Tab-separated table of C-alpha atoms and ligand atoms in Angstrom:
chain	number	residue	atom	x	y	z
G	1	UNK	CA	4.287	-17.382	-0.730
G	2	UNK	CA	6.626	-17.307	-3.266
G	3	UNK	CA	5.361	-20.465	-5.000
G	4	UNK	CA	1.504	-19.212	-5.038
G	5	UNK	CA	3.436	-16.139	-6.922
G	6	UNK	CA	4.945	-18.442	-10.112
G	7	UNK	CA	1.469	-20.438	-9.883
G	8	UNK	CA	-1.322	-18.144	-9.619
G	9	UNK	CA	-1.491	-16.769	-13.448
G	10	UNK	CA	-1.798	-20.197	-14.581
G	11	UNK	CA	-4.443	-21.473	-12.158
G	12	UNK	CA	-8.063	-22.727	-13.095
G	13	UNK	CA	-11.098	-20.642	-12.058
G	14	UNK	CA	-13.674	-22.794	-10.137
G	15	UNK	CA	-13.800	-24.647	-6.573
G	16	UNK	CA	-9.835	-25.287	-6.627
G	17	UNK	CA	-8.993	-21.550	-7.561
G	18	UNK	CA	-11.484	-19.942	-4.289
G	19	UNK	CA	-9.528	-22.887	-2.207
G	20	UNK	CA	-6.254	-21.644	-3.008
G	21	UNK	CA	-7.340	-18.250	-3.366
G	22	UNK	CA	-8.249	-17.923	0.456
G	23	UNK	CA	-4.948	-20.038	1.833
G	24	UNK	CA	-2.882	-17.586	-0.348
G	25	UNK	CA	-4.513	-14.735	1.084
G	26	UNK	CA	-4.356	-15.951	4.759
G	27	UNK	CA	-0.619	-16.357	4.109
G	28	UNK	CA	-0.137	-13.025	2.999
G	29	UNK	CA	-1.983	-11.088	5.114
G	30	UNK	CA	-0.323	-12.474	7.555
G	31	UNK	CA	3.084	-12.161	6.705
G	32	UNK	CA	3.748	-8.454	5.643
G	33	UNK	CA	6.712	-6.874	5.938
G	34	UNK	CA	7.081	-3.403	5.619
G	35	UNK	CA	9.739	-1.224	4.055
G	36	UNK	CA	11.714	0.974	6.520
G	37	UNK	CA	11.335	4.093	4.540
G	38	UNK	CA	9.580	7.322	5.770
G	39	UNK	CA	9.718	11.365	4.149
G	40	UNK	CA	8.542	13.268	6.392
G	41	UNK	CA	6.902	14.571	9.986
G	42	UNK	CA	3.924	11.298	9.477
G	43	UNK	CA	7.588	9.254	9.561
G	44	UNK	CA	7.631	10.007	13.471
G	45	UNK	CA	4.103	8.597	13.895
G	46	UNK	CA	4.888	5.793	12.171
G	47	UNK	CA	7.927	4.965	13.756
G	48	UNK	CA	6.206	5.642	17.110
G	49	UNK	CA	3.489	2.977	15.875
G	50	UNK	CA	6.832	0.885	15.803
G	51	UNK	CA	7.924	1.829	19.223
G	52	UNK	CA	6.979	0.508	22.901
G	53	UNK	CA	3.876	1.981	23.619
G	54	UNK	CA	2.108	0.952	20.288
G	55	UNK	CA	4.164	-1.601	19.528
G	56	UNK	CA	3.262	-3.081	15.670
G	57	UNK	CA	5.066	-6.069	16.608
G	58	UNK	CA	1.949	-7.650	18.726
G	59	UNK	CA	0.341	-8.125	15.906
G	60	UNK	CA	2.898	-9.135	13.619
G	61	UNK	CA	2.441	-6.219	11.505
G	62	UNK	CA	6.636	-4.927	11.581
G	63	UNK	CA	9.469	-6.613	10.803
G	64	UNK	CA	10.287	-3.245	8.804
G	65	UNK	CA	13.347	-4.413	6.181
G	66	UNK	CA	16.031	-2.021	5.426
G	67	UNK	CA	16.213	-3.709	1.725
G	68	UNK	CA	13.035	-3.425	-0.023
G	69	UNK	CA	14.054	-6.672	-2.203
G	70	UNK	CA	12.518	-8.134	1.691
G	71	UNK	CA	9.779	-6.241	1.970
G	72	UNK	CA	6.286	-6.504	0.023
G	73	UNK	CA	4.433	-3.400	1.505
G	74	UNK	CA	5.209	0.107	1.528
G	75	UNK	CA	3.890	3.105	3.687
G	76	UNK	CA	4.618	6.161	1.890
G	77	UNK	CA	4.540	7.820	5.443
G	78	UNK	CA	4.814	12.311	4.329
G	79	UNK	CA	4.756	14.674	1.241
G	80	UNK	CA	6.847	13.217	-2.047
G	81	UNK	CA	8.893	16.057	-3.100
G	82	UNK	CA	8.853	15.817	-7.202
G	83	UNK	CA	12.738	15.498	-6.568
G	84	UNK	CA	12.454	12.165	-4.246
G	85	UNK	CA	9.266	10.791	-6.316
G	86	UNK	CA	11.418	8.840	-9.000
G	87	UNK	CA	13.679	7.192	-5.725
G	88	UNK	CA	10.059	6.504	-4.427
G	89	UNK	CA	9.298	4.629	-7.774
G	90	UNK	CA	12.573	3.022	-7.825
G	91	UNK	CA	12.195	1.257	-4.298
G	92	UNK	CA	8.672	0.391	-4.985
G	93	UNK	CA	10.143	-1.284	-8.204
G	94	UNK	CA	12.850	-3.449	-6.198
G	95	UNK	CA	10.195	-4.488	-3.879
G	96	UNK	CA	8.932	-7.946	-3.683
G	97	UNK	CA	5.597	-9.042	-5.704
G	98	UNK	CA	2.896	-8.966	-5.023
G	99	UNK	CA	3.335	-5.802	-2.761
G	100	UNK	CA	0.807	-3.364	-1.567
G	101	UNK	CA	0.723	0.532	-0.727
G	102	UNK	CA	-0.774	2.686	1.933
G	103	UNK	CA	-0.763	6.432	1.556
G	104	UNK	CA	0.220	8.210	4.577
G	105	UNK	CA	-1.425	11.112	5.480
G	106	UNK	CA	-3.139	13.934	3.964
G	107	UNK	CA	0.654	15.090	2.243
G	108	UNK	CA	1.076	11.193	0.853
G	109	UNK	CA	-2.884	10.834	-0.133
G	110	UNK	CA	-3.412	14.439	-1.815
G	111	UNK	CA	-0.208	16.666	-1.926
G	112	UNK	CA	-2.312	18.018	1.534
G	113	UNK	CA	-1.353	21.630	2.105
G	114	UNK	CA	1.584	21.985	-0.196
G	115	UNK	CA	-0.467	23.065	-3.234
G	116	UNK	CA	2.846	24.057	-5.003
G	117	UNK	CA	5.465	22.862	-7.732
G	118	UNK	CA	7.492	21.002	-6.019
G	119	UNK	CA	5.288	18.485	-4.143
G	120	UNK	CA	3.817	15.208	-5.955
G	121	UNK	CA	-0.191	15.624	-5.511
G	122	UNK	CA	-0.832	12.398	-4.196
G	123	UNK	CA	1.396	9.736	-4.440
G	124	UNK	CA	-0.887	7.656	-6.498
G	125	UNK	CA	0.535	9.671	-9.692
G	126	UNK	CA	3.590	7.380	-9.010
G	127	UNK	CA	3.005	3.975	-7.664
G	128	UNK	CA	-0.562	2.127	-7.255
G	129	UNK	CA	-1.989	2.898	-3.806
G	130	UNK	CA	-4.101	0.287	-1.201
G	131	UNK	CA	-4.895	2.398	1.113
G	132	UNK	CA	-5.728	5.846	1.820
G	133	UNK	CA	-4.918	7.407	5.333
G	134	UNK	CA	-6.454	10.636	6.143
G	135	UNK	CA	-4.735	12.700	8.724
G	136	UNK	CA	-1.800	14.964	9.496
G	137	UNK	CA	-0.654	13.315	11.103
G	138	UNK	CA	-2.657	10.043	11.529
G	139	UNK	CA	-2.244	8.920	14.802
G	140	UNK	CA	-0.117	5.360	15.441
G	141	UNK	CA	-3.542	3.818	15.914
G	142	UNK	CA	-4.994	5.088	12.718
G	143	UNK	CA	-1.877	3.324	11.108
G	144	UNK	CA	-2.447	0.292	12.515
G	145	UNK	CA	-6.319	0.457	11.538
G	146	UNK	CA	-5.090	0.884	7.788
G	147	UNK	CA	-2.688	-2.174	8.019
G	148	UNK	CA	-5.681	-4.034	9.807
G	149	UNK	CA	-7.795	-2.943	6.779
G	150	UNK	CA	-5.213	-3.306	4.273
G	151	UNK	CA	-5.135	-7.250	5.941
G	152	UNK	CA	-8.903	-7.733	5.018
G	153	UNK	CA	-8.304	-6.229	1.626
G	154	UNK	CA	-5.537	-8.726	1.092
G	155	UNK	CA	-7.002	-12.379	2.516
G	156	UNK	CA	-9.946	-11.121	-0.337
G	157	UNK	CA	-7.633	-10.649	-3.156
G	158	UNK	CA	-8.119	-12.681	-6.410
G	159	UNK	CA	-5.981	-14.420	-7.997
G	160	UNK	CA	-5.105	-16.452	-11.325
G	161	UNK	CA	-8.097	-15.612	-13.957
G	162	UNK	CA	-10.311	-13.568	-11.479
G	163	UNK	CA	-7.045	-11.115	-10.758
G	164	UNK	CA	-6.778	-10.308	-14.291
G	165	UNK	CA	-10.292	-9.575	-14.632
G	166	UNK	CA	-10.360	-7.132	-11.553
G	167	UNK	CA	-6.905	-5.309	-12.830
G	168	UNK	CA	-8.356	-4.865	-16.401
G	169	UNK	CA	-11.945	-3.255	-14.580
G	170	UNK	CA	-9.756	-1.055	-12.072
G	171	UNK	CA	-7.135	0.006	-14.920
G	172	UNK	CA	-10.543	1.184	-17.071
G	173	UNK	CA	-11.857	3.159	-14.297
G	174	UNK	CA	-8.370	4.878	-13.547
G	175	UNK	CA	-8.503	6.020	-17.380
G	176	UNK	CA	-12.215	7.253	-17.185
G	177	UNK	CA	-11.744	8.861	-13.938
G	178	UNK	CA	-11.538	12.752	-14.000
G	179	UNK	CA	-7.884	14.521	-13.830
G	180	UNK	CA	-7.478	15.561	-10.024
G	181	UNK	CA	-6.757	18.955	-11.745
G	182	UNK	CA	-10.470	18.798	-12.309
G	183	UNK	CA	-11.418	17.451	-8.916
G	184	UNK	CA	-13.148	20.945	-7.454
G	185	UNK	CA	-14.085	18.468	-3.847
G	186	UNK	CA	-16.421	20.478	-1.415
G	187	UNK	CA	-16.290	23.692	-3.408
G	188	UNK	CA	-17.927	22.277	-6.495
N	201	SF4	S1	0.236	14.996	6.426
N	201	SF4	FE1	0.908	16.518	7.965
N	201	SF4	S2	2.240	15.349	9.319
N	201	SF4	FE2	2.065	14.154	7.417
N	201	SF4	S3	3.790	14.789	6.124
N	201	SF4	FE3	2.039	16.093	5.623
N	201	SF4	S4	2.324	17.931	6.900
N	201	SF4	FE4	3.584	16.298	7.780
């Protein structure tokens, strides 16, 4: 993994780029490792997800690292308190690259009930987010859905030339998109 890292900005587009482009993928996908690193009550149903009767391990989905310099994907599992959100940023930072995010819950995803001050609204106002988990809580088996989908979305991912393209496109959408201020959802 880590060579496809130092290699893939410099690779041709073409035949040989797809080639590598799905091994890389299939690597990755297959080799996450997730930071052990939970905020609140959706913690518990991820760390039953962890536990015997779920068990994440079958499908090679935890090896949860204590230091995030060993992990590449992060589960923001409960609400980020505007006091915790720059620790959030920090571990994210210290992670390995390329490294992925899936939003917990409804408190991770939105800010969910607490409509207040002191919680971040959505945890996508910090770090880049993957996923989206609706729920509170999502159940260990919607968890394990989202790292199943967050696989697919991974063995897809572009790399080299076509990578740059796709974060240039996403980054202009982001900037066009309406403040979640704004956002009125079913009431509009
Ligand atoms: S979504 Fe529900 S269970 Fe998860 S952190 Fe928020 S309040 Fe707790």
């Amino acid at each position: 993994m880590g060579l496809v890292v130092g290699l893939e900005e410099k690779l041709p587009s073409g035949f040989l780029l797809t080639t590598v482009e799905k091994l890389a993928g299939y690597m990755r996908k297959n080799s996450l490792w997730p930071a052990t690193f939970g905020l609140a009550c959706c913690a518990i149903e991820m760390m039953a997800a962890g536990a015997g009767r779920y068990d994440l391990a079958r499908f090679g989905m935890e090896v949860f690292r204590a230091s995030p310099r060993q992990a590449d994907l992060m589960i923001v599992a409960g609400r980020v308190s505007n006091k915790m959100a720059p620790v959030v940023r920090q571990i994210y930072d210290q992670m390995a690259a390329p490294k992925w995010t899936i939003a917990m819950g409804a408190c991770a995803s939105s800010g969910g009930m607490f409509n207040n001050y002191a919680i971040v609204q959505g945890v996508d106002h910090i770090i880049p987010v993957d996923i989206y988990l609706p729920g509170c809580p999502p159940r260990p088996e919607m968890l394990m859905d989202a790292i199943l989908k967050l696989h697919e979305q991974i063995g897809n991912e572009k790399l080299g030339p076509n990578r740059e393209k796709i974060i240039k496109e996403v980054e202009a959408a982001a900037l066009a998109a309406k403040p979640t201020n704004q956002l009125k959802g079913l009431l509009a």
